[in-house]
Short mmCIF file of C-alpha atoms in Angstrom, two decimals:
data_model
loop_
_atom_site.label_atom_id
_atom_site.label_comp_id
_atom_site.label_asym_id
_atom_site.label_seq_id
_atom_site.Cartn_x
_atom_site.Cartn_y
_atom_site.Cartn_z
CA MET A 26 186.92 -6.78 90.70
CA SER A 27 189.58 -6.06 88.17
CA GLY A 28 192.45 -7.71 90.03
CA ARG A 29 194.22 -4.36 90.24
CA PRO A 30 195.38 -3.35 93.74
CA VAL A 31 193.39 -0.63 95.49
CA ALA A 32 195.33 2.63 95.83
CA ARG A 33 196.18 3.57 99.39
CA ALA A 34 195.60 7.08 100.77
CA GLY A 35 198.19 9.43 99.28
CA GLU A 36 198.73 7.19 96.24
CA GLU A 37 197.36 7.83 92.79
CA ALA A 38 196.23 4.71 90.98
CA GLY A 39 199.35 2.99 89.69
CA GLU A 40 201.79 5.58 91.09
CA PRO A 41 204.06 4.70 94.00
CA LEU A 42 204.28 6.86 97.09
CA ALA A 43 206.98 9.51 97.08
CA ALA A 44 209.95 9.08 99.40
CA GLY A 45 209.00 9.95 102.99
CA GLU A 46 205.24 9.48 102.52
CA THR A 47 203.63 6.97 104.80
CA GLY A 48 200.29 6.44 103.09
CA ASP A 49 198.59 7.11 106.42
CA ALA A 50 196.98 10.44 105.43
CA ALA A 51 193.46 9.03 105.69
CA GLU A 52 194.26 7.53 109.09
CA ASP A 53 195.71 10.89 110.23
CA VAL A 54 192.53 12.69 109.17
CA ALA A 55 190.37 10.07 110.88
CA SER A 56 192.31 10.34 114.13
CA LEU A 57 192.20 14.15 113.93
CA TYR A 58 188.43 13.96 113.40
CA ARG A 59 188.01 11.63 116.38
CA ALA A 60 190.11 13.93 118.56
CA GLU A 61 188.90 17.34 117.42
CA GLY A 62 185.42 16.68 115.97
CA PRO A 63 183.60 16.61 119.34
CA ARG A 64 185.45 19.70 120.58
CA LEU A 65 184.63 21.58 117.38
CA LEU A 66 181.01 20.44 117.60
CA ARG A 67 180.74 21.86 121.15
CA PHE A 68 182.30 25.11 119.90
CA PHE A 69 179.66 25.45 117.18
CA ARG A 70 176.72 24.32 119.34
CA ARG A 71 177.48 27.12 121.80
CA ARG A 72 177.35 29.62 118.96
CA THR A 73 174.44 28.41 116.83
CA ALA A 74 170.81 27.76 117.59
CA ASN A 75 170.50 24.62 115.49
CA PRO A 76 172.37 21.36 116.30
CA GLU A 77 172.17 20.33 112.64
CA GLU A 78 173.86 23.57 111.63
CA ALA A 79 176.61 22.89 114.17
CA ARG A 80 177.25 19.44 112.65
CA ASP A 81 177.28 20.98 109.15
CA LEU A 82 179.84 23.54 110.31
CA VAL A 83 182.10 20.77 111.70
CA GLN A 84 181.93 19.00 108.35
CA GLU A 85 182.60 22.23 106.47
CA SER A 86 185.62 22.99 108.69
CA PHE A 87 187.23 19.64 107.98
CA SER A 88 186.35 19.92 104.31
CA ARG A 89 188.00 23.34 104.04
CA MET A 90 191.09 22.14 105.88
CA LEU A 91 191.47 19.14 103.58
CA GLY A 92 190.60 21.21 100.50
CA ALA A 93 193.42 23.60 101.34
CA GLY A 94 195.78 20.63 101.60
CA ALA A 95 196.86 21.81 105.02
CA GLY A 96 196.10 18.70 107.07
CA ALA A 97 199.46 16.95 107.14
CA GLY A 98 201.94 19.81 107.33
CA LEU A 99 200.44 21.62 110.31
CA MET A 100 202.05 21.63 113.71
CA ARG A 101 198.71 22.43 115.44
CA PRO A 102 195.85 21.30 113.19
CA GLU A 103 193.35 21.80 116.05
CA ALA A 104 194.16 25.54 116.10
CA TYR A 105 193.81 25.69 112.31
CA LEU A 106 190.40 23.99 112.53
CA ARG A 107 189.25 26.41 115.20
CA ARG A 108 190.32 29.37 113.04
CA ILE A 109 188.41 27.92 110.11
CA GLY A 110 185.40 27.54 112.42
CA GLN A 111 185.63 31.15 113.56
CA ASN A 112 185.85 32.29 109.95
CA LEU A 113 182.80 30.20 109.01
CA LEU A 114 180.78 31.77 111.83
CA ARG A 115 181.95 35.24 110.80
CA ASP A 116 180.95 34.58 107.18
CA ARG A 117 177.49 33.38 108.23
CA ALA A 118 177.03 36.42 110.47
CA LYS A 119 177.97 38.77 107.63
CA PHE A 120 175.50 37.02 105.36
CA ALA A 121 172.76 37.29 108.00
CA VAL A 122 173.42 41.03 108.40
CA ARG A 123 173.25 41.58 104.64
CA ARG A 124 170.04 39.57 104.43
CA SER A 125 168.39 41.38 107.35
CA ALA A 126 169.48 44.78 106.02
CA ALA A 127 167.70 44.02 102.77
CA LEU A 128 164.52 43.15 104.67
CA HIS A 129 164.69 46.07 107.14
CA MET A 130 162.05 48.75 106.98
CA SER A 131 162.52 51.96 108.89
CA ALA A 132 159.77 52.91 111.34
CA ASP A 133 159.60 56.27 109.54
CA ASP A 134 158.82 54.52 106.25
CA ALA A 135 156.27 52.12 107.69
CA VAL A 136 152.63 52.85 107.09
CA LEU A 137 151.00 52.64 110.47
CA ALA A 138 147.37 51.57 110.64
CA GLY A 139 144.77 53.91 112.05
CA LEU A 140 143.42 57.34 111.39
CA ASP A 141 144.37 58.99 114.66
CA GLN A 142 147.45 61.12 113.86
CA PHE A 143 148.21 61.69 117.53
CA ARG A 144 148.33 57.94 118.11
CA LEU A 145 150.63 57.50 115.10
CA LEU A 146 153.05 60.07 116.53
CA GLU A 147 152.96 58.41 119.95
CA THR A 148 153.70 55.03 118.40
CA ARG A 149 156.66 56.37 116.43
CA ASP A 150 157.95 58.14 119.50
CA LEU A 151 157.69 54.94 121.54
CA LEU A 152 159.56 52.99 118.86
CA ASP A 153 162.33 55.60 118.79
CA ARG A 154 162.61 55.55 122.59
CA LEU A 155 162.65 51.74 122.62
CA GLU A 156 165.42 51.65 120.03
CA LEU A 157 167.54 54.11 122.05
CA ALA A 158 166.84 52.21 125.28
CA MET A 159 167.91 48.92 123.67
CA LEU A 160 171.18 50.52 122.56
CA GLU A 161 171.90 51.57 126.15
CA LEU A 162 171.77 47.96 127.38
CA PRO A 163 175.08 46.10 127.66
CA GLN A 164 175.71 44.20 124.43
CA GLU A 165 175.52 40.69 125.91
CA THR A 166 172.34 41.54 127.83
CA ARG A 167 170.81 43.02 124.67
CA GLU A 168 171.72 39.92 122.62
CA VAL A 169 170.23 37.54 125.22
CA PHE A 170 167.06 39.65 125.49
CA MET A 171 166.66 39.87 121.68
CA ALA A 172 167.27 36.13 121.28
CA HIS A 173 164.41 35.46 123.69
CA ARG A 174 161.96 38.20 122.73
CA VAL A 175 162.59 38.55 118.99
CA GLU A 176 163.93 35.16 117.90
CA GLY A 177 161.69 33.28 120.34
CA LEU A 178 164.47 31.09 121.75
CA THR A 179 164.00 29.41 125.11
CA TYR A 180 166.32 30.12 128.01
CA ALA A 181 167.94 26.71 127.52
CA GLU A 182 168.56 27.39 123.82
CA ILE A 183 170.08 30.77 124.64
CA ALA A 184 172.29 29.20 127.31
CA GLU A 185 173.50 26.60 124.81
CA ARG A 186 174.13 29.23 122.13
CA THR A 187 176.01 31.68 124.37
CA GLY A 188 177.74 29.33 126.80
CA LEU A 189 176.00 30.98 129.76
CA THR A 190 174.27 29.03 132.49
CA LEU A 191 170.48 28.93 132.62
CA LYS A 192 170.54 31.12 135.73
CA GLN A 193 172.75 33.71 133.99
CA VAL A 194 170.32 33.85 131.06
CA GLU A 195 167.38 34.35 133.44
CA LYS A 196 169.21 37.14 135.25
CA ARG A 197 170.18 38.92 132.03
CA ILE A 198 166.63 38.86 130.70
CA ALA A 199 165.23 40.09 134.02
CA ARG A 200 167.90 42.83 134.13
CA ALA A 201 167.07 43.87 130.56
CA MET A 202 163.36 44.12 131.38
CA LEU A 203 164.08 46.26 134.46
CA ASP A 204 166.52 48.49 132.61
CA LEU A 205 164.14 48.97 129.68
CA SER A 206 161.31 49.77 132.03
CA ASP A 207 163.45 52.37 133.80
CA LEU A 208 164.80 53.85 130.55
CA LEU A 209 161.39 54.06 128.88
CA GLY A 210 159.68 55.43 131.98
CA SER A 211 162.25 58.21 132.45
CA ARG A 212 161.85 59.80 129.02
#
């Protein structure tokens, strides 16, 4: 120990606090985290598949708020945090779309196995019909169905991600299967 006093929050080493500053900035952030951290975590857990990712997003939200220097002067810091959270989710979604677009291969460009040309045409036709049928499903039903069938998520994981109940997830997947069966059978 050097014998020098430890600087309080809001104080540079050796510099006094400016008039009107309380030195309680760290305590304000800690109380804001205690009050809004769990709420923000629930917000992210409903919208992500991974609990670790949700915790990382909470940390990133607070980090961005503090990095912008906006913590103390805000009238509603909880609203600001939520906006940061929405922006983080939007940024991650845009990144995921860009990444998946780079990996996407059109069914027309895919080399299908087999020598039977008739079978190849039938397969392409079925894929085209399936794509059109999926687009006719309501968006939320399509997202729930894709999360289960493509991403392999369980009903409970989908319910947590979307904020739906387990029963609502079951009904949406059953509805999607019926609708797809009807749409594919009628063409």
